[in-house]
C-alpha cells in the first residue's frame, strides 16, 4: 500500500535539503504533502516544494479553501508518518510545550500519527540546556528525534547540529514505516527491517542506530533500605544521569533494560524498566536481566542496610536512641564482573570529590570492570542538570568538560558504540 508522508519544513538554512528529501520520498514510491512554516518560507518557496512533491503546499491555518476541502487536522491524520525537517530549536520548543500557534504546530498537536523530528541548528543552540530539555520531553512523549550530524556549520562554527544527509533521513523514514506500531512509542526494532515497497532491506545498520541488536543493561537512582515500616536509609541520587543514558542507548537502537531505584522520572521511550527498592532487589533484577552486551551501573547503591527490618514502627524508649545495626550490601558491579554471564563491556560509576583519576583507577581494579565514569561531585552534581565526568579505561583517562546530563549520556553511548564496533 502506498505510504503518505506529511513533511513539515521549519525555518533554517537546512530547509534546502528538504527539497532533496522530497525527491527521495517520491522516488521510493511514497506520496508527500508539505507544510511550510512562515520562517521556512524565507528559505524555500512553496513553488519549489509543490513542483517536487506534485502536491499543493500548505502554509496557513486560515485557508478557507483548505478548510472547505479537507480540514487542517485531516491533513496530519491521513499521513502514515509526520516528518518535521528541519526541526528548528523554536519548533522543537513549541512541540515540547504543546504550543499551537500556526498550521505546523496545530497539526503536530492534533495528530495521532507517529512523528519524527530531524533537528538542525547552531551547535550552541543544540547544546543549550533548554533544547536538551525539550528533546528529552519530546522523546518521552514518544516522538522520534534523530540525532544531528557533527561538522562545520553554515554559521562558521563546528559541532553537532547539522541536518543529516537526506539519504540518511530517508533510511530513518523507511525504518519507521517498517514497524510503525513500535516506532510510534519510540522503540526501534532489533531486526533489520524491509522496505514495505520493494521488499528490500529498508536500510543497513548505520551510525544513527549503532547499537541495533545489542542489549544494554543500566542501573539508576538510589536504593532505599528500610529500617521499619516508615523509615529507610537513602541517598540523594536523582537517577537523571542513568535515565539519560537509557534514553540515549534506546535512541541508538539498543534493547535497553533499566533497573531503577525509587525515583520520580518518566521511563524513556523504548526502554524496558524494572522498578526496585533495595540493593538486594536491584542485584536480583540485574542478574535476571542477563545476558547483556553492555552493563552500565549508574545507581548509587546504598552500601549498608539495616541488619534486621523491624516489622513495627520503632518507638522512642526513654532518652537512649534506638540502636541501628547495619550489614553491608552486596556489590552488584563487582558481582557482575565475576559472573559467568559477565557482559562484554562492564562500566561502573564513581562519585569522587578529590584525586578523581587515581581513586577511579583504584576502583576499576578493585571492582573488575572495564571502564569507570568518575563523577566530580564536588559541586551540585547530585540531583543537578549537569555533570562533570572523567572516563577511566585500561588505556588511560579522558576528561570531559561539564555538560548537560543528556549530552554526557549521548557521548558515553557514542564511545560505547565505537568500542563495540
Ligand atoms: N555499586 C554497586 N553495588 C554496590 C555499591 C556500588 O553495584 N553495593 C556500583 C555503583 O552502581 C557504581 C560503583 O559501584 O557503578 C560505585 O562504587 P562505590 O564503591 O560505591 O563508589 P563510590 O560511590 O564512589 O563510593 P566510595 O567513595 O565509597 O568508594
Coordinates of C-alpha atoms and ligand atoms in Angstrom, one line a residue:
X1 CA 0.0 0.0 0.0
X2 CA 1.3 3.5 -0.8
X3 CA 2.6 5.3 2.2
X4 CA 1.9 9.0 2.8
X5 CA 4.3 11.4 4.4
X6 CA 3.4 14.8 5.8
X7 CA 6.6 16.9 5.7
X8 CA 6.7 20.0 7.9
X9 CA 9.5 22.3 6.9
X10 CA 10.8 24.7 9.6
X11 CA 12.8 27.9 9.1
X12 CA 16.5 27.1 8.9
X13 CA 19.3 27.2 6.3
X14 CA 19.0 23.3 6.2
X15 CA 15.5 23.8 4.7
X16 CA 17.0 23.5 1.2
X17 CA 17.8 19.8 2.0
X18 CA 14.1 19.2 2.4
X19 CA 13.8 19.6 -1.4
X20 CA 16.2 16.7 -1.9
X21 CA 14.3 14.7 0.8
X22 CA 11.0 15.2 -1.1
X23 CA 12.7 13.8 -4.3
X24 CA 13.9 10.7 -2.4
X25 CA 10.5 10.1 -0.8
X26 CA 8.8 10.3 -4.2
X27 CA 11.5 8.1 -5.7
X28 CA 10.7 5.4 -3.2
X29 CA 7.1 5.3 -4.3
X30 CA 5.6 7.3 -1.3
X31 CA 3.5 10.4 -1.6
X32 CA 4.4 13.6 0.2
X33 CA 2.5 16.7 1.2
X34 CA 4.3 19.7 2.5
X35 CA 3.5 22.2 5.3
X36 CA 5.8 25.2 5.2
X37 CA 6.1 27.4 8.3
X38 CA 6.3 31.2 7.9
X39 CA 10.0 31.2 8.6
X40 CA 10.6 28.1 6.4
X41 CA 9.2 30.2 3.5
X42 CA 12.2 32.5 4.0
X43 CA 14.5 29.7 2.9
X44 CA 12.5 27.7 0.3
X45 CA 9.5 28.7 -1.8
X46 CA 6.1 26.9 -1.9
X47 CA 6.6 26.7 -5.7
X48 CA 9.7 24.5 -5.4
X49 CA 8.0 22.2 -2.9
X50 CA 4.8 21.9 -4.9
X51 CA 6.8 21.1 -8.1
X52 CA 8.8 18.4 -6.4
X53 CA 6.0 16.9 -4.3
X54 CA 3.4 17.2 -7.1
X55 CA 1.0 18.3 -4.3
X56 CA -0.4 21.5 -3.0
X57 CA 1.8 23.1 -0.3
X58 CA 0.0 24.3 2.9
X59 CA 1.2 27.4 4.7
X60 CA -1.6 28.8 6.8
X61 CA -4.1 27.8 9.4
X62 CA -6.6 30.3 7.9
X63 CA -7.0 28.9 4.4
X64 CA -10.7 28.8 3.6
X65 CA -10.0 26.6 0.7
X66 CA -8.1 24.0 2.7
X67 CA -10.7 24.0 5.5
X68 CA -13.5 23.5 3.0
X69 CA -11.7 20.7 1.1
X70 CA -10.1 18.6 3.9
X71 CA -9.7 20.5 7.2
X72 CA -6.3 21.1 8.7
X73 CA -6.5 18.3 11.2
X74 CA -7.3 15.8 8.5
X75 CA -4.0 16.8 6.8
X76 CA -1.9 15.1 9.5
X77 CA -4.3 12.3 10.2
X78 CA -4.3 10.9 6.7
X79 CA -0.5 10.6 6.7
X80 CA 1.3 7.4 7.8
X81 CA 4.2 9.5 9.2
X82 CA 4.7 13.2 10.0
X83 CA 8.3 14.3 9.5
X84 CA 9.5 17.7 10.8
X85 CA 12.6 18.6 8.8
X86 CA 14.4 20.7 9.6
X87 CA 13.1 20.9 13.2
X88 CA 14.4 24.2 14.5
X89 CA 15.1 24.9 18.2
X90 CA 12.0 27.1 18.2
X91 CA 9.8 24.5 16.6
X92 CA 11.1 21.8 19.0
X93 CA 10.4 24.1 21.9
X94 CA 6.8 24.7 20.8
X95 CA 6.3 21.0 20.2
X96 CA 7.6 20.2 23.7
X97 CA 5.4 22.8 25.2
X98 CA 2.2 21.9 23.3
X99 CA 2.1 25.3 21.6
X100 CA -0.3 25.5 18.6
X101 CA 0.0 29.0 17.1
X102 CA 0.3 28.2 13.4
X103 CA -0.6 25.5 10.9
X104 CA 2.5 23.3 11.6
X105 CA 2.3 23.3 15.4
X106 CA -1.5 22.9 15.3
X107 CA -1.2 19.8 13.1
X108 CA 1.5 18.4 15.4
X109 CA -0.7 18.8 18.5
X110 CA -3.8 17.4 16.8
X111 CA -2.2 14.3 15.2
X112 CA -2.3 10.7 16.4
X113 CA 0.2 9.7 13.6
X114 CA 3.8 8.8 14.6
X115 CA 6.1 11.9 14.4
X116 CA 9.8 12.1 13.6
X117 CA 11.7 15.3 14.2
X118 CA 15.0 15.9 12.4
X119 CA 16.7 18.8 14.2
X120 CA 19.1 21.2 12.6
X121 CA 20.5 24.3 14.4
X122 CA 23.6 26.1 15.6
X123 CA 25.8 24.0 17.9
X124 CA 25.3 26.3 20.9
X125 CA 21.5 26.2 20.4
X126 CA 21.6 22.4 20.2
X127 CA 23.7 22.1 23.3
X128 CA 21.7 24.6 25.3
X129 CA 20.0 23.1 28.4
X130 CA 16.6 24.3 27.2
X131 CA 16.9 22.5 23.9
X132 CA 18.2 19.3 25.5
X133 CA 15.3 19.5 28.0
X134 CA 12.8 19.8 25.1
X135 CA 14.4 16.9 23.3
X136 CA 14.1 14.8 26.4
X137 CA 10.5 15.8 26.8
X138 CA 9.7 15.0 23.1
X139 CA 11.4 11.6 23.3
X140 CA 9.4 10.7 26.5
X141 CA 6.2 11.9 24.7
X142 CA 7.0 9.2 22.1
X143 CA 8.4 11.4 19.3
X144 CA 11.4 10.0 17.4
X145 CA 14.1 12.7 17.5
X146 CA 17.0 12.0 15.1
X147 CA 20.5 12.8 16.3
X148 CA 22.0 15.7 14.3
X149 CA 25.3 15.3 12.5
X150 CA 28.5 16.9 13.7
X151 CA 30.6 19.1 11.4
X152 CA 31.2 22.6 10.0
X153 CA 28.0 24.7 10.1
X154 CA 26.7 27.4 7.8
X155 CA 27.3 29.9 10.7
X156 CA 31.0 29.1 10.7
X157 CA 31.0 27.1 14.0
X158 CA 31.8 23.4 14.3
X159 CA 29.9 20.7 16.3
X160 CA 26.7 18.7 16.5
X161 CA 23.6 20.4 15.0
X162 CA 23.9 19.8 11.2
X163 CA 21.0 18.2 9.4
X164 CA 21.9 14.6 8.5
X165 CA 22.1 13.9 4.7
X166 CA 18.7 13.4 3.0
X167 CA 19.7 9.7 2.3
X168 CA 20.1 9.1 6.0
X169 CA 16.8 10.7 6.8
X170 CA 15.1 8.7 4.1
X171 CA 16.5 5.5 5.7
X172 CA 15.1 6.5 9.0
X173 CA 11.7 7.2 7.4
X174 CA 11.7 3.7 5.8
X175 CA 12.7 2.1 9.1
X176 CA 9.8 3.8 10.9
X177 CA 7.3 2.7 8.3
X178 CA 8.5 -0.9 8.6
X179 CA 7.3 -1.0 12.2
X180 CA 5.1 2.0 12.9
X181 CA 3.4 0.4 15.9
X182 CA 6.7 0.1 17.7
X183 CA 8.2 3.4 16.5
X184 CA 5.1 5.2 17.5
X185 CA 6.3 4.9 21.1
X186 CA 9.9 5.3 20.1
X187 CA 11.1 1.7 20.2
X188 CA 13.4 0.5 17.4
X189 CA 13.0 -3.0 16.1
X190 CA 16.1 -5.0 16.7
X191 CA 15.7 -6.8 13.4
X192 CA 16.8 -5.3 10.1
X193 CA 13.5 -4.1 8.5
X194 CA 12.4 -4.5 4.9
X195 CA 11.1 -1.7 2.8
X196 CA 7.4 -2.2 2.6
X197 CA 7.5 -1.1 -1.0
X198 CA 10.1 -3.3 -2.6
X199 CA 10.8 -6.0 0.0
X200 CA 14.5 -4.9 0.1
X201 CA 16.2 -4.3 3.4
X202 CA 15.0 -0.8 4.4
X203 CA 18.4 0.3 5.5
X204 CA 21.7 -1.2 6.6
X205 CA 22.6 -0.6 10.3
X206 CA 24.0 2.9 10.2
X207 CA 25.7 5.3 12.6
X208 CA 22.4 6.6 13.7
X209 CA 21.5 3.1 15.2
X210 CA 24.9 1.8 16.1
X211 CA 23.6 -0.3 19.0
X212 CA 20.9 -2.1 17.0
X213 CA 20.7 -5.7 18.2
X214 CA 22.6 -5.1 21.4
X215 CA 21.2 -5.5 24.9
X216 CA 22.3 -2.7 27.3
X217 CA 21.6 -3.1 31.0
X218 CA 21.6 0.0 33.1
X219 CA 21.0 0.6 36.9
X220 CA 19.9 4.1 38.0
X221 CA 18.8 6.0 41.0
X222 CA 19.3 5.4 44.7
X223 CA 18.3 2.3 46.7
X224 CA 16.1 2.6 49.8
X225 CA 17.0 0.3 52.7
X226 CA 14.0 0.0 55.1
X227 CA 14.6 0.2 58.9
X228 CA 11.0 -0.2 59.9
X229 CA 7.6 0.4 58.0
X230 CA 8.1 4.1 57.9
X231 CA 11.8 4.8 57.9
X232 CA 14.6 4.0 55.5
X233 CA 18.3 4.7 54.6
X234 CA 18.6 6.6 51.3
X235 CA 20.9 8.9 49.4
X236 CA 20.5 12.0 47.2
X237 CA 20.8 10.3 43.8
X238 CA 18.1 11.6 41.4
X239 CA 18.5 8.9 38.7
X240 CA 18.7 11.6 36.0
X241 CA 22.1 10.5 34.6
X242 CA 21.1 6.8 34.4
X243 CA 17.8 7.6 32.8
X244 CA 19.5 9.9 30.2
X245 CA 21.9 7.1 29.4
X246 CA 19.0 4.7 29.0
X247 CA 17.3 7.2 26.6
X248 CA 20.5 7.6 24.6
X249 CA 21.0 3.8 24.3
X250 CA 17.4 3.3 23.1
X251 CA 17.9 6.2 20.7
X252 CA 21.0 4.4 19.4
X253 CA 18.9 1.3 18.6
X254 CA 19.7 -0.8 21.7
X255 CA 17.3 -3.1 23.5
X256 CA 17.5 -1.4 27.0
X257 CA 16.7 -2.8 30.4
X258 CA 16.7 -0.1 33.1
X259 CA 16.7 -1.3 36.7
X260 CA 15.6 1.8 38.6
X261 CA 15.6 2.5 42.3
X262 CA 12.9 4.7 43.7
X263 CA 12.8 7.9 41.6
X264 CA 10.1 10.2 40.1
X265 CA 11.2 10.1 36.5
X266 CA 9.3 9.1 33.3
X267 CA 10.5 6.0 31.6
X268 CA 12.4 7.0 28.4
X269 CA 10.7 5.9 25.1
X270 CA 11.6 2.4 24.1
X271 CA 13.1 1.4 27.4
X272 CA 12.1 -1.7 29.5
X273 CA 12.0 -0.5 33.1
X274 CA 12.2 -2.7 36.2
X275 CA 11.4 -0.9 39.4
X276 CA 13.2 -2.0 42.6
X277 CA 13.6 -0.5 46.1
X278 CA 16.5 -2.2 47.8
X279 CA 20.1 -3.2 46.9
X280 CA 19.2 -6.9 47.2
X281 CA 16.2 -6.4 44.8
X282 CA 18.5 -4.5 42.4
X283 CA 21.0 -7.3 42.5
X284 CA 18.3 -9.8 41.7
X285 CA 16.8 -7.7 38.9
X286 CA 20.3 -7.2 37.3
X287 CA 21.0 -11.0 37.3
X288 CA 17.5 -11.7 35.9
X289 CA 18.2 -9.4 33.0
X290 CA 21.4 -11.2 31.9
X291 CA 22.8 -11.8 29.3
X292 CA 23.7 -8.3 28.2
X293 CA 26.3 -7.0 25.8
X294 CA 26.9 -3.9 27.9
X295 CA 26.1 -3.1 31.5
X296 CA 26.3 0.5 32.9
X297 CA 26.0 0.6 36.7
X298 CA 24.9 4.2 37.4
X299 CA 22.9 3.5 40.5
X300 CA 24.0 4.9 43.8
X301 CA 23.5 1.7 45.7
X302 CA 23.3 2.0 49.5
X303 CA 26.4 0.5 50.9
X304 CA 24.6 -0.7 54.0
X305 CA 21.2 -2.0 55.0
X306 CA 19.6 -2.4 58.4
X307 CA 20.7 -5.7 59.9
X308 CA 17.1 -6.6 60.6
X309 CA 14.0 -4.8 59.5
X310 CA 11.5 -4.1 62.3
X311 CA 8.0 -5.2 61.4
X312 CA 6.6 -2.4 63.6
X313 CA 7.5 1.2 63.8
X314 CA 10.4 1.6 66.3
X315 CA 9.2 3.6 69.3
X316 CA 11.3 6.1 71.3
X317 CA 12.2 4.5 74.6
X318 CA 13.4 6.9 77.3
X319 CA 16.5 9.0 76.4
X320 CA 18.6 6.4 74.6
X321 CA 18.4 6.5 70.8
X322 CA 17.3 3.2 69.1
X323 CA 20.4 1.1 68.2
X324 CA 20.8 0.7 64.4
X325 CA 22.9 -2.2 63.4
X326 CA 24.0 -2.3 59.7
X327 CA 25.1 -5.0 57.3
X328 CA 27.0 -4.4 54.1
X329 CA 25.1 -4.8 50.9
X330 CA 26.5 -6.9 48.1
X331 CA 28.5 -5.0 45.5
X332 CA 26.3 -5.5 42.4
X333 CA 29.0 -4.3 40.0
X334 CA 31.8 -6.4 41.5
X335 CA 29.4 -9.4 41.5
X336 CA 28.7 -8.9 37.8
X337 CA 32.4 -8.7 37.0
X338 CA 32.8 -12.3 38.4
X339 CA 29.5 -13.6 36.9
X340 CA 29.6 -16.4 34.4
X341 CA 27.5 -14.2 32.1
X342 CA 29.7 -11.2 32.6
X343 CA 28.7 -8.5 30.0
X344 CA 31.4 -7.9 27.4
X345 CA 31.6 -4.3 28.4
X346 CA 31.1 -3.5 32.1
X347 CA 31.0 0.1 33.2
X348 CA 30.9 1.4 36.7
X349 CA 30.3 4.9 38.0
X350 CA 32.2 6.5 40.9
X351 CA 31.4 9.6 42.9
X352 CA 34.6 11.5 43.8
X353 CA 35.4 14.8 45.3
X354 CA 39.2 14.7 45.0
X355 CA 42.1 12.8 43.4
X356 CA 39.5 11.7 40.8
X357 CA 41.7 9.8 38.4
X358 CA 43.7 7.9 41.0
X359 CA 40.6 7.0 43.0
X360 CA 38.8 5.9 39.9
X361 CA 41.8 3.8 38.7
X362 CA 41.8 2.0 42.1
X363 CA 38.1 1.4 41.8
X364 CA 38.5 0.0 38.2
X365 CA 40.9 -2.6 39.5
X366 CA 39.0 -3.4 42.7
X367 CA 35.7 -3.9 41.0
X368 CA 37.0 -5.7 37.9
X369 CA 35.1 -3.6 35.4
X370 CA 36.3 -2.2 32.1
X371 CA 35.6 1.5 32.4
X372 CA 34.8 3.8 35.3
X373 CA 32.9 7.0 34.7
X374 CA 34.1 9.2 37.6
X375 CA 31.7 11.9 38.6
X376 CA 33.2 15.0 40.1
X377 CA 30.6 15.5 42.8
X378 CA 32.4 18.4 44.5
X379 CA 29.7 20.8 43.1
X380 CA 26.0 20.3 42.8
X381 CA 26.1 17.2 40.6
X382 CA 23.8 15.0 42.7
X383 CA 20.3 15.9 41.5
X384 CA 21.7 18.7 39.3
X385 CA 21.2 19.1 35.5
X386 CA 24.9 19.0 34.5
X387 CA 27.7 16.5 35.1
X388 CA 31.4 16.7 35.0
X389 CA 33.0 13.3 34.3
X390 CA 36.3 11.6 33.7
X391 CA 36.3 8.3 31.7
X392 CA 38.9 5.9 33.0
X393 CA 39.7 2.9 30.9
X394 CA 42.6 0.5 31.0
X395 CA 44.3 2.6 28.3
X396 CA 44.1 5.9 30.1
X397 CA 41.8 8.7 31.3
X398 CA 39.7 11.2 29.3
X399 CA 38.5 14.4 30.9
X400 CA 35.2 15.7 29.6
X401 CA 34.0 19.3 30.1
X402 CA 31.0 20.0 32.3
X403 CA 28.0 19.1 30.1
X404 CA 24.2 18.7 30.5
X405 CA 23.5 15.1 31.6
X406 CA 21.7 14.1 28.3
X407 CA 24.9 15.2 26.4
X408 CA 27.1 13.2 28.8
X409 CA 24.8 10.3 28.1
X410 CA 25.0 10.6 24.3
X411 CA 28.8 10.9 24.3
X412 CA 29.1 7.9 26.5
X413 CA 26.8 5.9 24.2
X414 CA 28.8 7.1 21.2
X415 CA 32.0 5.9 22.9
X416 CA 30.5 2.6 23.7
X417 CA 29.3 2.2 20.1
X418 CA 32.8 2.9 18.9
X419 CA 34.2 0.3 21.3
X420 CA 31.7 -2.4 20.2
X421 CA 32.4 -1.6 16.5
Ligands
LIG1 N1 27.9 -0.3 43.2 C1 27.2 -1.5 43.1 N2 26.8 -2.1 44.3 C2 27.1 -1.6 45.5 C3 27.8 -0.4 45.5 C4 28.2 0.3 44.3 O1 26.9 -2.0 42.0 N3 26.7 -2.2 46.6 C5 28.3 0.3 41.9 C6 27.7 1.6 41.6 O2 26.5 1.4 40.8 C7 28.7 2.3 40.8 C8 30.0 1.9 41.5 O3 29.7 0.6 42.0 O4 28.8 1.9 39.5 C9 30.3 2.8 42.6 O5 31.1 2.2 43.5 P1 31.3 2.7 45.0 O6 32.4 1.8 45.6 O7 30.0 2.8 45.7 O8 31.9 4.0 44.8 P2 31.5 5.4 45.3 O9 30.0 5.6 45.3 O10 32.3 6.3 44.5 O11 31.9 5.3 46.9 P3 33.2 5.2 47.7 O12 33.6 6.6 47.8 O13 32.7 4.6 49.0 O14 34.3 4.4 47.0

